[in-house]
XYZ file of C-alpha atoms in Angstrom:
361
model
C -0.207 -8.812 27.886
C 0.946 -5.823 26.849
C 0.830 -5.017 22.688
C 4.268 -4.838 20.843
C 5.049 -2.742 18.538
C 4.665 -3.883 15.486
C 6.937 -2.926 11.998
C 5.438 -5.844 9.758
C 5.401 -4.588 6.106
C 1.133 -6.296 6.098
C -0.629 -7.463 7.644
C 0.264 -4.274 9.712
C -0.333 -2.524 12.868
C -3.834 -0.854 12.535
C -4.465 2.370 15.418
C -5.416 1.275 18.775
C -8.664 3.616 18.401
C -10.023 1.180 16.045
C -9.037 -2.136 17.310
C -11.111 -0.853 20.632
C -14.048 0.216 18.938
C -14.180 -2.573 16.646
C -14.067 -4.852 19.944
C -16.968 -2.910 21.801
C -19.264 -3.210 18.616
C -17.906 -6.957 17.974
C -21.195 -8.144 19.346
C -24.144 -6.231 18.847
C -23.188 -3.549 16.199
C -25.073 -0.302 16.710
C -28.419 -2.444 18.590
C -28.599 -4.692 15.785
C -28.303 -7.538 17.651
C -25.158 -8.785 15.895
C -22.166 -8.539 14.469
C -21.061 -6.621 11.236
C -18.973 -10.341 10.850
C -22.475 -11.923 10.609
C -24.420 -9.807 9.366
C -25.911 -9.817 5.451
C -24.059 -7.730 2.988
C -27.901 -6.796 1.674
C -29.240 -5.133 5.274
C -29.680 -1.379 5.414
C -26.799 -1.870 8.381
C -24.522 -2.884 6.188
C -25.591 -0.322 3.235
C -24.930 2.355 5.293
C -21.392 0.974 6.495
C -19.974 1.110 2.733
C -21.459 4.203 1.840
C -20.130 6.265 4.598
C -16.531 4.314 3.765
C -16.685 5.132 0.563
C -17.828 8.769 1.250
C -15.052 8.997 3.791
C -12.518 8.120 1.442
C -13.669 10.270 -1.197
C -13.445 13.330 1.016
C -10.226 12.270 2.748
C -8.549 11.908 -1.266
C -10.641 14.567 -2.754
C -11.705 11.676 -5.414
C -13.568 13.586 -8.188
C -17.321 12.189 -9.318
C -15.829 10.586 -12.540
C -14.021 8.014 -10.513
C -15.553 4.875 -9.074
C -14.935 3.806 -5.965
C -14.864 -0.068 -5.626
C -14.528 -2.423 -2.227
C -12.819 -5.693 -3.986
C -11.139 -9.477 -2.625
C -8.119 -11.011 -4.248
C -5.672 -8.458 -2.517
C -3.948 -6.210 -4.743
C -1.737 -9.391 -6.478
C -5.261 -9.884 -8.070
C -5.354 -6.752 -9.865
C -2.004 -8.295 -11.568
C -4.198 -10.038 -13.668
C -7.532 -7.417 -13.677
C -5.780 -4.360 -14.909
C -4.589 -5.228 -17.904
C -7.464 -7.714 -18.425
C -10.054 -4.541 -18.614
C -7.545 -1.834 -19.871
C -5.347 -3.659 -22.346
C -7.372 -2.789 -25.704
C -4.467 -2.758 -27.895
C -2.858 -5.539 -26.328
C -0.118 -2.897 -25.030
C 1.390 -1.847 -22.047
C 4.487 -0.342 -20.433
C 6.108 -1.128 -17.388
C 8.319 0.640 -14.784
C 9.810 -2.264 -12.493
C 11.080 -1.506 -9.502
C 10.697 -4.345 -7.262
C 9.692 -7.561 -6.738
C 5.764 -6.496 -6.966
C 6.110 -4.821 -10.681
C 8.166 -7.388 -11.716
C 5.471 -9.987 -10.798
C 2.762 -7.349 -12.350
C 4.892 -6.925 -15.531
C 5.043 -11.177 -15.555
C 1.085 -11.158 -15.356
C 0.650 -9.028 -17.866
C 2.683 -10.812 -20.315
C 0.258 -13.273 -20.717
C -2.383 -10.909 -22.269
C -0.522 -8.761 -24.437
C 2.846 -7.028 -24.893
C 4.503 -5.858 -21.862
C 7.102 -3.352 -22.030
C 9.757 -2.447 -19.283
C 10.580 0.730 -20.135
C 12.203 1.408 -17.047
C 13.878 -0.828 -14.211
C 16.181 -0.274 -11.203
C 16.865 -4.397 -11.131
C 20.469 -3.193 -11.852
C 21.093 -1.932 -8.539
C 18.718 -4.084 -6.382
C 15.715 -1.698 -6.916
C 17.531 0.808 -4.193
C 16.673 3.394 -6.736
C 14.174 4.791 -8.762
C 14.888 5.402 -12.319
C 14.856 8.812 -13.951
C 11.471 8.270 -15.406
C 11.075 12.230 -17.399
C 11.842 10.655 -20.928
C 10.898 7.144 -21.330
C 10.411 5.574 -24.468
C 6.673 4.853 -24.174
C 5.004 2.670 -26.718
C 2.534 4.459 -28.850
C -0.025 1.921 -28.659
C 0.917 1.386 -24.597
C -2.676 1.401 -23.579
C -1.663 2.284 -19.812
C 1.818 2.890 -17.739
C 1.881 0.552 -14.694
C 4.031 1.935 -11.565
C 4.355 0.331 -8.136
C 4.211 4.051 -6.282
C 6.246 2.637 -3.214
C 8.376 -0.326 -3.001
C 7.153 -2.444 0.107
C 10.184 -4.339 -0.164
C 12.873 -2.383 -1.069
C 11.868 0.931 0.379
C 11.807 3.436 -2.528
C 9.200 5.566 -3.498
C 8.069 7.787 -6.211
C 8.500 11.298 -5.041
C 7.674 12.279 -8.803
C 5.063 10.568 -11.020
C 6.605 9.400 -14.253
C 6.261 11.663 -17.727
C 3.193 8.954 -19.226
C 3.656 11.270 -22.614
C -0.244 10.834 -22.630
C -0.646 7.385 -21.679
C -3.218 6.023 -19.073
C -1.080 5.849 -15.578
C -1.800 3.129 -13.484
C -0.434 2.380 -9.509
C -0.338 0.335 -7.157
C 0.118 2.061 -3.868
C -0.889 -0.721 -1.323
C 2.275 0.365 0.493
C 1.894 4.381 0.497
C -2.318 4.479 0.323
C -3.514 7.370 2.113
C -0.272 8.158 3.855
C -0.495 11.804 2.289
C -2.506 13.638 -0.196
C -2.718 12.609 -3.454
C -3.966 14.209 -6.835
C -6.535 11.235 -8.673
C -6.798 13.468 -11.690
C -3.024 12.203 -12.659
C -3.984 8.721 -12.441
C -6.697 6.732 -14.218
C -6.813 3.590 -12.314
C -4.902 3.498 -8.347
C -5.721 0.144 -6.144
C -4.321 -0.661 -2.479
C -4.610 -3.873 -0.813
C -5.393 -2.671 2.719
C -3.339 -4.868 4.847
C -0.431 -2.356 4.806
C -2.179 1.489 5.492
C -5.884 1.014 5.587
C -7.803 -2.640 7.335
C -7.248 -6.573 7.444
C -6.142 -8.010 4.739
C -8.810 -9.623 2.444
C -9.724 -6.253 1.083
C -8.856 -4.286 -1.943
C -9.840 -0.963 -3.158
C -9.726 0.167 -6.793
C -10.188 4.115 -7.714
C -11.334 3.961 -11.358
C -11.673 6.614 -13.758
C -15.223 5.868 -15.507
C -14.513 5.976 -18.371
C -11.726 3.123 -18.282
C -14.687 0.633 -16.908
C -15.686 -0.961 -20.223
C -17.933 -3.579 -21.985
C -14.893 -4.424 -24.084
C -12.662 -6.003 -21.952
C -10.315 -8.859 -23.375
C -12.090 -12.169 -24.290
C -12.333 -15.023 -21.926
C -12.221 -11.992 -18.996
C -14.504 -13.875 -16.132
C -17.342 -11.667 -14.805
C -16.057 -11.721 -11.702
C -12.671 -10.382 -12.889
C -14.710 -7.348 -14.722
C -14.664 -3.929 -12.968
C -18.000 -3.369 -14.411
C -19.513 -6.308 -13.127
C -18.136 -4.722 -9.496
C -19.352 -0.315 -10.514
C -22.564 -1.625 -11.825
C -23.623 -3.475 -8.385
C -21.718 -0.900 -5.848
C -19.182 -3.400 -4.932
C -22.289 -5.479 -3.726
C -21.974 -8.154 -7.075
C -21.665 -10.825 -4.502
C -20.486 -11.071 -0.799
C -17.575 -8.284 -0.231
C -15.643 -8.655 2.335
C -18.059 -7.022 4.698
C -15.758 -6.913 7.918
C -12.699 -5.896 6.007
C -14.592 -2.825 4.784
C -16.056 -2.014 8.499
C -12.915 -1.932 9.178
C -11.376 -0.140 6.506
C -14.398 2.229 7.276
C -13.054 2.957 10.508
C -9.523 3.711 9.373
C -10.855 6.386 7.438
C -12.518 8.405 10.039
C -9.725 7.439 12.368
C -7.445 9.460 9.774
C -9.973 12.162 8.902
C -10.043 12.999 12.939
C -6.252 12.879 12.903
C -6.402 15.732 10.343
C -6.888 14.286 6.990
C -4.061 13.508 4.530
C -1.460 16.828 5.076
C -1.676 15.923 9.092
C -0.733 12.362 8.263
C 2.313 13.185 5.936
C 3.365 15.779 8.245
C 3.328 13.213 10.863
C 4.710 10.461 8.674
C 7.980 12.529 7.870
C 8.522 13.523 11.352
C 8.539 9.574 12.492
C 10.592 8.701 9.242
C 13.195 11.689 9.898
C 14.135 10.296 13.329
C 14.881 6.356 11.807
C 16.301 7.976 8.699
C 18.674 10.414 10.501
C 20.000 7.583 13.019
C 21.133 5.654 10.294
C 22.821 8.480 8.320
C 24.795 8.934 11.574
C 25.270 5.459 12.625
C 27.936 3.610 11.899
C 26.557 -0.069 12.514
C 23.551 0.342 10.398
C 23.201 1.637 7.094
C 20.496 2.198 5.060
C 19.931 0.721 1.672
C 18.395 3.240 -0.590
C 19.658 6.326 -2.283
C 18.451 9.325 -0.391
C 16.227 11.045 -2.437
C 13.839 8.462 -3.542
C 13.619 6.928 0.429
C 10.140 5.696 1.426
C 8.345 6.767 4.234
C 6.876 3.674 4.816
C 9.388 1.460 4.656
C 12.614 1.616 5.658
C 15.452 -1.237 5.062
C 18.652 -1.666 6.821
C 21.544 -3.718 7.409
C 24.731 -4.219 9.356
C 27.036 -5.484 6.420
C 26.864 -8.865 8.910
C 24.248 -11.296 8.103
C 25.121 -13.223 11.943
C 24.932 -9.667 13.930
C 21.341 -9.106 11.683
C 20.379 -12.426 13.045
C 21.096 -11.253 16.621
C 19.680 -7.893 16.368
C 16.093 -9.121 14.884
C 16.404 -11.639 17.933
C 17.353 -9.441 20.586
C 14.662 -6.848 18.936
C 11.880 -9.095 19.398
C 12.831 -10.161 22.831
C 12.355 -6.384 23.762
C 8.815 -5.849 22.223
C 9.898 -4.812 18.577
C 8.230 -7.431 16.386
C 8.303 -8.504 12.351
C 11.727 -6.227 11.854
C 13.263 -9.362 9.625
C 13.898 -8.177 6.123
C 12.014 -9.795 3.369
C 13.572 -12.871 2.319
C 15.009 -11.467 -1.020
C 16.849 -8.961 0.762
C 18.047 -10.096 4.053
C 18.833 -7.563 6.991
C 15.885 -5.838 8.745
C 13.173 -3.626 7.660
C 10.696 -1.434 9.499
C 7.629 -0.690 8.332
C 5.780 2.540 9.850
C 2.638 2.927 8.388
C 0.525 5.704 9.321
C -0.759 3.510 12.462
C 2.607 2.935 13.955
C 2.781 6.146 16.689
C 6.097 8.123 16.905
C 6.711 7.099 20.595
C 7.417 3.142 18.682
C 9.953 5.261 15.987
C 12.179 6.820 18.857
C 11.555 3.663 21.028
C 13.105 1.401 18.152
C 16.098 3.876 17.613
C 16.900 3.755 20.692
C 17.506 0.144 21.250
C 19.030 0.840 17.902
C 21.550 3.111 19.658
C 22.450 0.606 22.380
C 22.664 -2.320 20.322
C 25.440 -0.199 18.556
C 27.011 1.045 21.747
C 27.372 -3.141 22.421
C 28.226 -5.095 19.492
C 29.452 -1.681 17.469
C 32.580 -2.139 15.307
């Protein structure tokens, strides 16, 4: 059988190059005898599998030597809880909500402090993202929490919010590694890796050192402590060893496409063709304001919730798989991480463009 191409928002499509070599070393990884999947997360094998991802990814983002780099579980929904667990000193924190993943963050972090939204684009459907150059910022806000790009909604941050000071912290599971990115402005970024980077299972938290404390809030489980995690390498207890092979992969995958500036080059050119079909169209439309438009994700409707229906249908009977919207939003949504190749872009618009030409108004 012959693969699909697939736009699912995560677990997502993850490049071809990988999947093969993964499959040739799925039984005897580099004469070892076995598998990385069975193999013990203490062996020199595996040692030297996490510290060539993590040196991978700190060349690929440029990730100065004051920032830890940490392999975690729990997916990035677990960080909900972490973040403000280890950073919330003064029991402070502001928000920016602009979809359903801050708003669950902003929930989580209710329950250890005071949690601010000092911005939201809830008003509107989070098809926007709120001017973000003045915001009244709580003086005792130990950290500013953004969700960089909106998996569901498909908006993005083109420009990092004014912190006045203040700690910023993001969640980019959606937009990780899809183009260069400055650490410095950040002091805590985590990605689950379903979306951009590996299987899901994994997530990785860059750390500025001097945010991984002793004094955490009370009652924080060790497990739950990014100390516990820098201290031991990310080797506390059993990572999820295949999830980083993987993940490992990715990285060198991206570093031989070019590195960061190829891969946003690349990403804009597949975007630009989706995005400039539906500007044009006049079936489909697309739901967020122009300027703030992801490149990863990109929702659309028809206006008709039966002819949505029919096109997802009729989509997936061609080879164009996981285009339903999510199920807060209705209509369709493709996802084109940096894995998806341009050929499944102009592919999609196309059946786009004869869809139109059939049931167009």
């Amino acid at each position: 059988m012959s693969r699909v191409y697939n736009f699912s928002a995560g677990p997502a499509t993850l490049p071809e190059e990988v999947l093969q070599e993964a499959a040739q070393e799925m039984l005897d990884y580099k004469g070892t005898g076995m598998s990385v999947m069975e193999m013990s997360h203490r062996s020199k094998a595996f040692q030297s599998i996490i510290d060539t991802a993590e040196a991978d990814l700190r060349d690929l983002l440029g990730i100065p030597e004051n920032y830890k780099v940490l392999f975690l579980q729990g997916g990035a929904s677990q960080q909900f809880a972490m973040v403000p667990m280890n950073l919330m000193k003064h029991r402070v924190a502001d928000y920016i909500v602009t979809g359903q993943w801050a708003k669950k963050a902003f929930s989580e972090a209710k329950l250890y402090g005071t949690a601010n939204a000092v911005a939201s684009s809830a008003d509107k459907t989070f098809s926007y993202i709120p001017d973000c150059s003045d915001l009244p910022i709580d003086e005792d806000a130990d950290y500013v929490y953004i969700c960089e790009n909106n998996t569901i909604y498909g908006t993005k941050f083109w420009k990092l919010p004014n912190t006045k000071g203040k700690i910023l912290v993001a969640d980019q599971s959606s937009c990780f590694l899809s183009e260069p990115v400055d650490v410095t402005k950040y002091g805590l970024i985590f990605a689950g890796a379903q979306k951009n980077v590996g299987p899901a299972g994994t997530v990785i938290v860059i750390i500025r050192e001097d945010l991984i404390r002793e004094d955490v809030l009370e009652g924080t489980p060790t497990m739950l402590r990014y100390k516990t995690h820098a201290d031991a390498g990310s080797l506390y207890n059993t990572p999820p060893t295949y999830g980083i092979y993987i993940c490992g992969k990715v990285f060198q995958w991206l570093k031989r496409r070019g590195g960061l500036a190829a891969m946003k080059e690349y990403n804009e050119k597949k975007a630009k063709i989706l995005y400039d079909f539906l500007d044009q169209s006049k079936l489909f439309k697309g739901t967020v304001v122009k300027e703030d438009r992801s490149l990863m994700n990109v929702p659309f409707v028809t206006g008709n919730e039966e002819l949505d229906a029919q096109f997802v249908k009729e989509a997936k009977e061609a080879g164009f798989e996981n285009l339903k919207g999510h199920r807060t939003v209705g209509g369709m949504r493709a996802s084109i991480y940096n894995a998806m190749p341009m050929e499944g872009v102009e592919k999609l618009v196309a059946f786009m463009d004869a869809f139109e030409k059939k049931n167009g108004k």
